[in-house]
Amino acid sequence: MASTQFFIFAILAVLVPSILATDFVVGDDKGWTIGFDYQTWADGKEFHVGDRLIFKYRKGNHNVLKVNGTGFQQCVAPAGTVPLTSGNDVILLATSGRKWYICGFPTHCANGQKLAITVLDGLSPAPSPTPTPAAPSPKAARGSVAPVHYWWNY
Ligand SMILES: *[C@@H]1O[C@H](CO)[C@@H](O)[C@H](O)[C@H]1NC(C)=O
Ligand SMILES: [Cu+2]
Protein backbone atom coordinates (compact mmCIF):
# COMPACT_ATOMS: atom_id res chain seq x y z
CA MET A 1 0.00 0.00 0.00
CA ALA A 2 2.44 2.58 1.18
CA SER A 3 4.79 1.76 -1.65
CA THR A 4 1.99 2.21 -4.20
CA GLN A 5 1.22 5.62 -2.77
CA PHE A 6 4.84 6.52 -2.86
CA PHE A 7 5.07 5.36 -6.46
CA ILE A 8 2.13 7.55 -7.47
CA PHE A 9 3.59 10.46 -5.59
CA ALA A 10 6.95 9.97 -7.30
CA ILE A 11 5.33 9.94 -10.74
CA LEU A 12 3.38 13.10 -9.98
CA ALA A 13 6.49 14.78 -8.63
CA VAL A 14 8.14 14.21 -11.98
CA LEU A 15 5.17 14.91 -14.23
CA VAL A 16 3.52 17.93 -12.65
CA PRO A 17 6.46 20.33 -12.99
CA SER A 18 6.97 19.37 -16.62
CA ILE A 19 3.28 19.98 -17.36
CA LEU A 20 3.27 23.36 -15.65
CA ALA A 21 6.58 24.52 -17.07
CA THR A 22 6.47 26.92 -19.99
CA ASP A 23 8.33 26.82 -23.29
CA PHE A 24 9.26 30.26 -24.57
CA VAL A 25 10.11 30.56 -28.25
CA VAL A 26 12.48 33.53 -28.13
CA GLY A 27 11.13 36.23 -30.44
CA ASP A 28 7.97 34.20 -31.08
CA ASP A 29 7.36 34.01 -34.85
CA LYS A 30 10.45 36.11 -35.63
CA GLY A 31 12.74 33.72 -33.80
CA TRP A 32 16.34 34.60 -32.98
CA THR A 33 17.45 37.30 -35.41
CA ILE A 34 18.68 40.86 -35.78
CA GLY A 35 16.36 43.86 -35.82
CA PHE A 36 14.08 42.51 -33.08
CA ASP A 37 13.60 44.07 -29.66
CA TYR A 38 14.18 41.18 -27.24
CA GLN A 39 13.96 43.48 -24.25
CA THR A 40 10.38 44.34 -25.11
CA TRP A 41 9.71 40.67 -25.86
CA ALA A 42 10.95 39.66 -22.40
CA ASP A 43 9.36 42.55 -20.52
CA GLY A 44 5.85 41.16 -20.21
CA LYS A 45 6.97 37.66 -19.29
CA GLU A 46 7.74 35.76 -16.11
CA PHE A 47 10.43 33.12 -16.35
CA HIS A 48 10.60 30.39 -13.74
CA VAL A 49 12.99 27.58 -12.92
CA GLY A 50 11.94 24.63 -15.07
CA ASP A 51 10.80 26.75 -18.01
CA ARG A 52 12.67 26.49 -21.30
CA LEU A 53 13.94 28.99 -23.83
CA ILE A 54 13.90 27.87 -27.45
CA PHE A 55 16.14 29.78 -29.85
CA LYS A 56 15.01 29.24 -33.43
CA TYR A 57 17.02 30.46 -36.42
CA ARG A 58 18.42 29.23 -39.70
CA LYS A 59 21.45 27.13 -38.84
CA GLY A 60 24.64 28.91 -39.87
CA ASN A 61 23.10 32.39 -39.80
CA HIS A 62 23.21 32.91 -36.04
CA ASN A 63 24.23 31.20 -32.83
CA VAL A 64 23.60 31.51 -29.10
CA LEU A 65 26.21 32.36 -26.50
CA LYS A 66 25.61 32.57 -22.77
CA VAL A 67 27.46 35.53 -21.31
CA ASN A 68 27.55 37.55 -18.09
CA GLY A 69 26.18 41.05 -17.62
CA THR A 70 29.38 42.67 -18.83
CA GLY A 71 29.52 40.50 -21.91
CA PHE A 72 25.91 41.36 -22.60
CA GLN A 73 26.57 45.10 -22.51
CA GLN A 74 29.79 44.90 -24.50
CA CYS A 75 28.67 42.10 -26.85
CA VAL A 76 31.63 39.87 -26.06
CA ALA A 77 31.93 36.33 -24.77
CA PRO A 78 34.96 34.97 -22.94
CA ALA A 79 37.38 33.10 -25.19
CA GLY A 80 36.46 29.45 -25.30
CA THR A 81 32.72 29.94 -24.77
CA VAL A 82 31.04 27.18 -26.76
CA PRO A 83 28.15 28.53 -28.84
CA LEU A 84 24.88 26.72 -29.48
CA THR A 85 24.53 26.34 -33.24
CA SER A 86 21.73 23.89 -34.04
CA GLY A 87 19.13 26.50 -35.03
CA ASN A 88 16.71 24.91 -32.59
CA ASP A 89 18.48 25.33 -29.28
CA VAL A 90 16.49 24.47 -26.17
CA ILE A 91 17.80 25.82 -22.90
CA LEU A 92 16.36 24.57 -19.63
CA LEU A 93 16.30 27.33 -17.04
CA ALA A 94 17.58 25.20 -14.20
CA THR A 95 18.55 27.93 -11.75
CA SER A 96 17.12 31.28 -10.75
CA GLY A 97 18.80 34.61 -11.33
CA ARG A 98 19.80 36.88 -14.14
CA LYS A 99 20.67 35.23 -17.52
CA TRP A 100 22.17 36.82 -20.60
CA TYR A 101 22.38 35.49 -24.16
CA ILE A 102 23.86 37.04 -27.28
CA CYS A 103 24.49 36.08 -30.90
CA GLY A 104 28.18 35.67 -31.59
CA PHE A 105 28.08 36.62 -35.27
CA PRO A 106 29.87 39.92 -35.99
CA THR A 107 27.62 42.98 -35.45
CA HIS A 108 24.52 40.91 -34.63
CA CYS A 109 24.58 41.55 -30.89
CA ALA A 110 25.28 45.23 -31.45
CA ASN A 111 22.25 45.24 -33.73
CA GLY A 112 20.04 44.05 -30.93
CA GLN A 113 20.38 40.27 -31.05
CA LYS A 114 20.73 39.94 -27.29
CA LEU A 115 18.42 38.73 -24.57
CA ALA A 116 18.51 39.37 -20.83
CA ILE A 117 16.02 37.70 -18.50
CA THR A 118 15.46 37.14 -14.80
CA VAL A 119 14.54 33.58 -13.79
CA LEU A 120 12.38 33.28 -10.68
CA ASP A 121 12.26 30.35 -8.29
CA GLY A 122 9.41 27.88 -8.41
CA LEU A 123 6.75 26.97 -10.88
CA SER A 124 5.00 29.27 -13.29
CA PRO A 125 1.52 30.24 -12.24
CA ALA A 126 -1.25 28.36 -14.01
CA PRO A 127 -1.59 29.73 -17.53
CA SER A 128 -3.87 32.74 -17.47
CA PRO A 129 -6.91 32.56 -19.79
CA THR A 130 -5.56 35.14 -22.24
CA PRO A 131 -1.77 35.38 -21.94
CA THR A 132 -1.31 36.72 -25.46
CA PRO A 133 -3.74 37.45 -28.26
CA ALA A 134 -1.60 35.54 -30.76
CA ALA A 135 -2.24 31.81 -30.58
CA PRO A 136 -0.41 30.12 -33.47
CA SER A 137 3.22 30.34 -32.35
CA PRO A 138 3.23 27.58 -29.68
CA LYS A 139 1.59 25.22 -32.17
CA ALA A 140 4.17 26.06 -34.78
CA ALA A 141 6.88 25.29 -32.25
CA ARG A 142 5.36 21.92 -31.34
CA GLY A 143 4.73 20.94 -34.94
CA SER A 144 8.30 21.64 -35.96
CA VAL A 145 10.26 18.64 -37.15
CA ALA A 146 13.64 20.29 -36.76
CA PRO A 147 15.97 18.35 -34.47
CA VAL A 148 15.85 19.57 -30.90
CA HIS A 149 19.05 20.10 -28.98
CA TYR A 150 18.75 20.33 -25.24
CA TRP A 151 21.07 22.33 -23.06
CA TRP A 152 20.76 22.13 -19.33
CA ASN A 153 21.16 25.45 -17.64
CA TYR A 154 23.27 26.81 -20.43
C1 LIG B 1 32.24 38.60 -17.70
O1 LIG B 1 32.47 38.61 -19.09
C2 LIG B 1 33.55 39.44 -19.47
C3 LIG B 1 33.55 39.52 -20.99
O2 LIG B 1 33.64 38.28 -21.59
C4 LIG B 1 34.84 38.85 -18.90
O3 LIG B 1 35.94 39.63 -19.28
C5 LIG B 1 34.71 38.81 -17.40
O4 LIG B 1 35.84 38.16 -16.86
C6 LIG B 1 33.46 38.10 -16.95
N1 LIG B 1 33.28 38.29 -15.52
C7 LIG B 1 33.04 37.28 -14.70
C8 LIG B 1 32.83 37.63 -13.28
O5 LIG B 1 33.01 36.10 -15.08
CU1 LIG C 1 22.97 36.48 -35.23
Coordinates of N, CA and C and ligand atoms in Angstrom, one line a residue:
M1 N 0.8 -1.2 0.0 CA 0.0 0.0 0.0 C 0.9 1.3 0.0
A2 N 1.6 1.4 1.0 CA 2.4 2.6 1.2 C 3.4 2.7 0.0
S3 N 3.9 1.6 -0.5 CA 4.8 1.8 -1.6 C 4.0 2.2 -2.9
T4 N 2.8 1.7 -3.1 CA 2.0 2.2 -4.2 C 1.8 3.7 -4.1
Q5 N 1.4 4.2 -2.9 CA 1.2 5.6 -2.8 C 2.5 6.4 -3.1
F6 N 3.6 5.8 -2.6 CA 4.8 6.5 -2.9 C 5.1 6.6 -4.4
F7 N 4.8 5.5 -5.0 CA 5.1 5.4 -6.5 C 4.3 6.4 -7.2
I8 N 3.0 6.5 -6.8 CA 2.1 7.6 -7.5 C 2.7 8.9 -7.2
F9 N 3.1 9.2 -6.0 CA 3.6 10.5 -5.6 C 4.8 10.8 -6.4
A10 N 5.7 9.8 -6.6 CA 6.9 10.0 -7.3 C 6.7 10.3 -8.8
I11 N 5.7 9.7 -9.3 CA 5.3 9.9 -10.7 C 4.8 11.4 -10.9
L12 N 3.9 11.7 -9.9 CA 3.4 13.1 -10.0 C 4.5 14.1 -9.8
A13 N 5.4 13.8 -8.9 CA 6.5 14.8 -8.6 C 7.3 15.0 -9.9
V14 N 7.4 14.0 -10.7 CA 8.1 14.2 -12.0 C 7.3 14.9 -13.0
L15 N 6.0 14.4 -13.1 CA 5.2 14.9 -14.2 C 4.7 16.3 -14.0
V16 N 4.2 16.7 -12.8 CA 3.5 17.9 -12.7 C 4.4 19.1 -13.0
P17 N 5.6 19.2 -12.6 CA 6.5 20.3 -13.0 C 6.6 20.4 -14.5
S18 N 6.7 19.3 -15.2 CA 7.0 19.4 -16.6 C 5.7 19.8 -17.3
I19 N 4.5 19.5 -16.7 CA 3.3 20.0 -17.4 C 3.1 21.5 -17.1
L20 N 3.5 22.0 -16.0 CA 3.3 23.4 -15.6 C 4.4 24.3 -16.2
A21 N 5.5 23.7 -16.5 CA 6.6 24.5 -17.1 C 6.2 25.1 -18.4
T22 N 6.8 26.2 -18.8 CA 6.5 26.9 -20.0 C 7.6 26.9 -21.0
D23 N 7.3 26.7 -22.2 CA 8.3 26.8 -23.3 C 8.2 28.2 -23.9
F24 N 9.3 28.9 -23.9 CA 9.3 30.3 -24.6 C 10.1 30.2 -25.9
V25 N 9.4 30.4 -27.0 CA 10.1 30.6 -28.3 C 10.6 32.0 -28.3
V26 N 11.9 32.2 -28.2 CA 12.5 33.5 -28.1 C 12.2 34.3 -29.4
G27 N 11.5 35.4 -29.3 CA 11.1 36.2 -30.4 C 9.9 35.8 -31.1
D28 N 9.2 34.8 -30.5 CA 8.0 34.2 -31.1 C 8.2 33.9 -32.6
D29 N 7.3 34.4 -33.4 CA 7.4 34.0 -34.8 C 8.6 34.5 -35.5
K30 N 9.2 35.6 -35.0 CA 10.4 36.1 -35.6 C 11.7 35.3 -35.3
G31 N 11.6 34.5 -34.2 CA 12.7 33.7 -33.8 C 13.9 34.6 -33.3
W32 N 15.1 34.0 -33.5 CA 16.3 34.6 -33.0 C 17.0 35.3 -34.2
T33 N 17.0 36.6 -34.2 CA 17.4 37.3 -35.4 C 17.9 38.7 -35.0
I34 N 18.4 39.5 -36.0 CA 18.7 40.9 -35.8 C 17.4 41.7 -36.1
G35 N 17.5 42.9 -35.6 CA 16.4 43.9 -35.8 C 15.1 43.5 -35.1
F36 N 15.2 42.8 -33.9 CA 14.1 42.5 -33.1 C 14.4 43.0 -31.7
D37 N 13.4 43.5 -31.0 CA 13.6 44.1 -29.7 C 13.3 43.0 -28.6
Y38 N 14.4 42.3 -28.2 CA 14.2 41.2 -27.2 C 13.9 41.7 -25.8
Q39 N 14.3 42.9 -25.6 CA 14.0 43.5 -24.3 C 12.5 43.6 -24.1
T40 N 11.8 44.2 -25.1 CA 10.4 44.3 -25.1 C 9.7 43.0 -25.1
W41 N 10.3 42.0 -25.8 CA 9.7 40.7 -25.9 C 9.7 40.1 -24.5
A42 N 10.8 40.3 -23.7 CA 10.9 39.7 -22.4 C 10.2 40.4 -21.3
D43 N 9.9 41.7 -21.6 CA 9.4 42.5 -20.5 C 8.0 42.0 -19.9
G44 N 7.2 41.6 -20.7 CA 5.9 41.2 -20.2 C 5.8 39.7 -19.6
K45 N 7.0 39.1 -19.6 CA 7.0 37.7 -19.3 C 7.6 37.4 -17.9
E46 N 7.1 36.3 -17.3 CA 7.7 35.8 -16.1 C 8.4 34.4 -16.4
F47 N 9.7 34.4 -16.1 CA 10.4 33.1 -16.4 C 10.7 32.5 -15.0
H48 N 10.4 31.1 -15.0 CA 10.6 30.4 -13.7 C 11.6 29.2 -14.0
V49 N 12.2 28.8 -12.9 CA 13.0 27.6 -12.9 C 12.1 26.4 -13.5
G50 N 12.7 25.7 -14.4 CA 11.9 24.6 -15.1 C 11.4 25.0 -16.4
D51 N 11.2 26.3 -16.7 CA 10.8 26.7 -18.0 C 12.0 26.6 -19.0
R52 N 11.6 26.7 -20.3 CA 12.7 26.5 -21.3 C 12.6 27.6 -22.3
L53 N 13.8 28.0 -22.7 CA 13.9 29.0 -23.8 C 14.3 28.2 -25.1
I54 N 13.6 28.5 -26.2 CA 13.9 27.9 -27.5 C 14.3 29.0 -28.4
F55 N 15.6 28.8 -28.9 CA 16.1 29.8 -29.8 C 16.0 29.2 -31.2
K56 N 15.2 29.8 -32.1 CA 15.0 29.2 -33.4 C 15.6 30.2 -34.5
Y57 N 16.4 29.7 -35.4 CA 17.0 30.5 -36.4 C 17.5 29.5 -37.5
R58 N 17.9 30.1 -38.6 CA 18.4 29.2 -39.7 C 19.9 28.9 -39.3
K59 N 20.1 27.6 -39.2 CA 21.5 27.1 -38.8 C 22.5 27.7 -39.7
G60 N 23.6 28.3 -39.1 CA 24.6 28.9 -39.9 C 24.5 30.4 -40.0
N61 N 23.3 30.9 -39.7 CA 23.1 32.4 -39.8 C 23.3 33.1 -38.5
H62 N 23.1 32.3 -37.4 CA 23.2 32.9 -36.0 C 23.7 31.8 -35.1
N63 N 24.0 32.2 -33.9 CA 24.2 31.2 -32.8 C 23.8 31.8 -31.5
V64 N 24.0 31.0 -30.4 CA 23.6 31.5 -29.1 C 24.8 31.3 -28.1
L65 N 25.1 32.4 -27.5 CA 26.2 32.4 -26.5 C 25.7 32.8 -25.2
K66 N 26.0 32.1 -24.1 CA 25.6 32.6 -22.8 C 26.8 33.4 -22.3
V67 N 26.4 34.6 -21.8 CA 27.5 35.5 -21.3 C 27.0 36.1 -20.0
N68 N 27.9 36.9 -19.3 CA 27.5 37.6 -18.1 C 27.1 39.0 -18.4
G69 N 26.7 39.7 -17.4 CA 26.2 41.0 -17.6 C 27.1 42.0 -18.4
T70 N 28.4 41.8 -18.1 CA 29.4 42.7 -18.8 C 29.4 42.3 -20.3
G71 N 29.5 41.0 -20.5 CA 29.5 40.5 -21.9 C 28.3 40.9 -22.7
F72 N 27.2 40.9 -22.0 CA 25.9 41.4 -22.6 C 26.0 42.8 -23.1
Q73 N 26.5 43.7 -22.2 CA 26.6 45.1 -22.5 C 27.6 45.4 -23.6
Q74 N 28.7 44.6 -23.6 CA 29.8 44.9 -24.5 C 29.8 44.0 -25.7
C75 N 28.8 43.0 -25.7 CA 28.7 42.1 -26.8 C 29.9 41.3 -27.0
V76 N 30.5 40.8 -26.0 CA 31.6 39.9 -26.1 C 31.4 38.7 -25.2
A77 N 31.9 37.5 -25.6 CA 31.9 36.3 -24.8 C 33.4 36.0 -24.4
P78 N 33.6 35.4 -23.3 CA 35.0 35.0 -22.9 C 35.5 34.0 -24.0
A79 N 36.8 34.1 -24.3 CA 37.4 33.1 -25.2 C 37.1 31.7 -24.7
G80 N 36.7 30.8 -25.7 CA 36.5 29.5 -25.3 C 35.0 29.2 -25.0
T81 N 34.1 30.2 -25.0 CA 32.7 29.9 -24.8 C 32.2 29.1 -26.0
V82 N 31.5 28.0 -25.7 CA 31.0 27.2 -26.8 C 29.6 27.7 -27.2
P83 N 29.5 28.1 -28.4 CA 28.1 28.5 -28.8 C 27.2 27.4 -29.1
L84 N 25.9 27.6 -29.0 CA 24.9 26.7 -29.5 C 24.6 27.1 -30.9
T85 N 24.6 26.1 -31.8 CA 24.5 26.3 -33.2 C 23.5 25.5 -34.0
S86 N 22.6 24.8 -33.3 CA 21.7 23.9 -34.0 C 20.6 24.6 -34.8
G87 N 20.3 25.8 -34.4 CA 19.1 26.5 -35.0 C 17.8 26.2 -34.3
N88 N 17.9 25.3 -33.4 CA 16.7 24.9 -32.6 C 17.2 24.6 -31.2
D89 N 17.8 25.6 -30.5 CA 18.5 25.3 -29.3 C 17.5 25.5 -28.1
V90 N 17.4 24.4 -27.3 CA 16.5 24.5 -26.2 C 17.3 24.6 -24.9
I91 N 17.1 25.6 -24.1 CA 17.8 25.8 -22.9 C 16.9 25.7 -21.7
L92 N 17.1 24.7 -20.9 CA 16.4 24.6 -19.6 C 16.9 25.6 -18.6
L93 N 15.9 26.4 -18.1 CA 16.3 27.3 -17.0 C 16.3 26.6 -15.7
A94 N 17.5 26.1 -15.4 CA 17.6 25.2 -14.2 C 17.8 25.9 -12.9
T95 N 18.3 27.2 -13.0 CA 18.5 27.9 -11.8 C 17.9 29.3 -11.9
S96 N 17.7 29.9 -10.7 CA 17.1 31.3 -10.8 C 18.2 32.3 -10.9
G97 N 17.8 33.5 -11.2 CA 18.8 34.6 -11.3 C 18.8 35.2 -12.7
R98 N 19.7 36.1 -12.9 CA 19.8 36.9 -14.1 C 20.5 36.0 -15.2
K99 N 20.0 36.0 -16.4 CA 20.7 35.2 -17.5 C 20.8 36.1 -18.7
W100 N 21.9 36.0 -19.4 CA 22.2 36.8 -20.6 C 22.6 36.0 -21.8
Y101 N 22.0 36.2 -22.9 CA 22.4 35.5 -24.2 C 22.6 36.5 -25.3
I102 N 23.6 36.2 -26.1 CA 23.9 37.0 -27.3 C 24.1 36.1 -28.5
C103 N 24.0 36.8 -29.7 CA 24.5 36.1 -30.9 C 25.9 36.4 -31.1
G104 N 26.8 35.5 -31.4 CA 28.2 35.7 -31.6 C 28.6 36.1 -33.0
F105 N 27.7 36.2 -33.9 CA 28.1 36.6 -35.3 C 28.4 38.1 -35.3
P106 N 29.4 38.5 -36.0 CA 29.9 39.9 -36.0 C 28.7 40.9 -36.2
T107 N 28.6 41.9 -35.4 CA 27.6 43.0 -35.5 C 26.2 42.6 -35.1
H108 N 25.9 41.3 -34.9 CA 24.5 40.9 -34.6 C 24.1 41.4 -33.2
C109 N 24.9 41.1 -32.3 CA 24.6 41.5 -30.9 C 24.4 43.1 -30.8
A110 N 25.4 43.8 -31.4 CA 25.3 45.2 -31.4 C 24.0 45.7 -32.2
N111 N 23.5 44.9 -33.0 CA 22.3 45.2 -33.7 C 21.0 44.7 -33.0
G112 N 21.2 44.4 -31.8 CA 20.0 44.0 -30.9 C 19.8 42.6 -30.7
Q113 N 20.6 41.7 -31.3 CA 20.4 40.3 -31.1 C 21.0 39.8 -29.7
K114 N 20.3 40.2 -28.6 CA 20.7 39.9 -27.3 C 19.5 39.9 -26.4
L115 N 19.6 39.0 -25.4 CA 18.4 38.7 -24.6 C 18.9 38.7 -23.1
A116 N 18.2 39.4 -22.3 CA 18.5 39.4 -20.8 C 17.2 39.1 -20.1
I117 N 17.2 38.1 -19.2 CA 16.0 37.7 -18.5 C 16.4 37.5 -17.0
T118 N 15.3 37.5 -16.2 CA 15.5 37.1 -14.8 C 14.6 35.9 -14.6
V119 N 15.2 34.8 -14.1 CA 14.5 33.6 -13.8 C 14.2 33.5 -12.3
L120 N 12.9 33.3 -12.1 CA 12.4 33.3 -10.7 C 12.3 31.8 -10.2
D121 N 12.4 31.7 -8.9 CA 12.3 30.4 -8.3 C 10.8 29.8 -8.5
G122 N 10.7 28.5 -8.5 CA 9.4 27.9 -8.4 C 8.7 27.8 -9.7
L123 N 7.5 27.3 -9.7 CA 6.7 27.0 -10.9 C 6.1 28.2 -11.4
S124 N 5.8 28.2 -12.7 CA 5.0 29.3 -13.3 C 3.6 29.2 -12.7
P125 N 2.9 30.3 -12.6 CA 1.5 30.2 -12.2 C 0.7 29.5 -13.3
A126 N -0.4 29.0 -13.0 CA -1.2 28.4 -14.0 C -1.5 29.3 -15.1
P127 N -1.4 28.8 -16.4 CA -1.6 29.7 -17.5 C -2.8 30.6 -17.4
S128 N -2.7 31.9 -17.6 CA -3.9 32.7 -17.5 C -4.7 32.5 -18.7
P129 N -6.0 32.8 -18.6 CA -6.9 32.6 -19.8 C -6.5 33.2 -21.1
T130 N -6.0 34.5 -21.0 CA -5.6 35.1 -22.2 C -4.2 35.7 -22.1
P131 N -3.1 34.9 -22.1 CA -1.8 35.4 -21.9 C -1.3 36.3 -23.1
T132 N -1.6 35.9 -24.3 CA -1.3 36.7 -25.5 C -2.4 36.6 -26.5
P133 N -2.7 37.6 -27.2 CA -3.7 37.5 -28.3 C -3.3 36.5 -29.4
A134 N -2.0 36.4 -29.7 CA -1.6 35.5 -30.8 C -1.5 34.1 -30.3
A135 N -2.2 33.2 -31.0 CA -2.2 31.8 -30.6 C -1.3 30.9 -31.4
P136 N -1.0 31.2 -32.6 CA -0.4 30.1 -33.5 C 1.0 29.7 -33.1
S137 N 1.8 30.6 -32.5 CA 3.2 30.3 -32.4 C 3.5 29.1 -31.5
P138 N 2.9 28.8 -30.4 CA 3.2 27.6 -29.7 C 3.0 26.3 -30.5
K139 N 1.9 26.4 -31.3 CA 1.6 25.2 -32.2 C 2.7 25.0 -33.2
A140 N 3.1 26.1 -33.8 CA 4.2 26.1 -34.8 C 5.4 25.4 -34.2
A141 N 5.7 25.8 -32.9 CA 6.9 25.3 -32.3 C 6.7 23.8 -32.0
R142 N 5.5 23.3 -31.6 CA 5.4 21.9 -31.3 C 5.4 21.1 -32.6
G143 N 4.8 21.7 -33.7 CA 4.7 20.9 -34.9 C 6.0 20.8 -35.7
S144 N 7.0 21.6 -35.2 CA 8.3 21.6 -36.0 C 9.0 20.3 -36.0
V145 N 9.6 19.9 -37.1 CA 10.3 18.6 -37.2 C 11.8 18.8 -37.0
A146 N 12.2 20.1 -36.9 CA 13.6 20.3 -36.8 C 14.2 19.5 -35.5
P147 N 15.4 19.1 -35.6 CA 16.0 18.3 -34.5 C 16.1 19.3 -33.3
V148 N 15.8 18.8 -32.1 CA 15.9 19.6 -30.9 C 17.1 19.3 -30.1
H149 N 17.8 20.3 -29.7 CA 19.0 20.1 -29.0 C 18.9 20.7 -27.6
Y150 N 19.0 19.9 -26.6 CA 18.7 20.3 -25.2 C 20.0 20.8 -24.6
W151 N 19.9 21.8 -23.8 CA 21.1 22.3 -23.1 C 20.6 22.6 -21.7
W152 N 21.2 22.0 -20.7 CA 20.8 22.1 -19.3 C 21.4 23.3 -18.7
N153 N 20.6 24.3 -18.3 CA 21.2 25.5 -17.6 C 22.3 26.1 -18.4
Y154 N 22.2 26.1 -19.7 CA 23.3 26.8 -20.4 C 23.2 28.3 -20.2
Ligands
LIG1 C1 32.2 38.6 -17.7 O1 32.5 38.6 -19.1 C2 33.6 39.4 -19.5 C3 33.5 39.5 -21.0 O2 33.6 38.3 -21.6 C4 34.8 38.9 -18.9 O3 35.9 39.6 -19.3 C5 34.7 38.8 -17.4 O4 35.8 38.2 -16.9 C6 33.5 38.1 -17.0 N1 33.3 38.3 -15.5 C7 33.0 37.3 -14.7 C8 32.8 37.6 -13.3 O5 33.0 36.1 -15.1
CU2 CU 23.0 36.5 -35.2

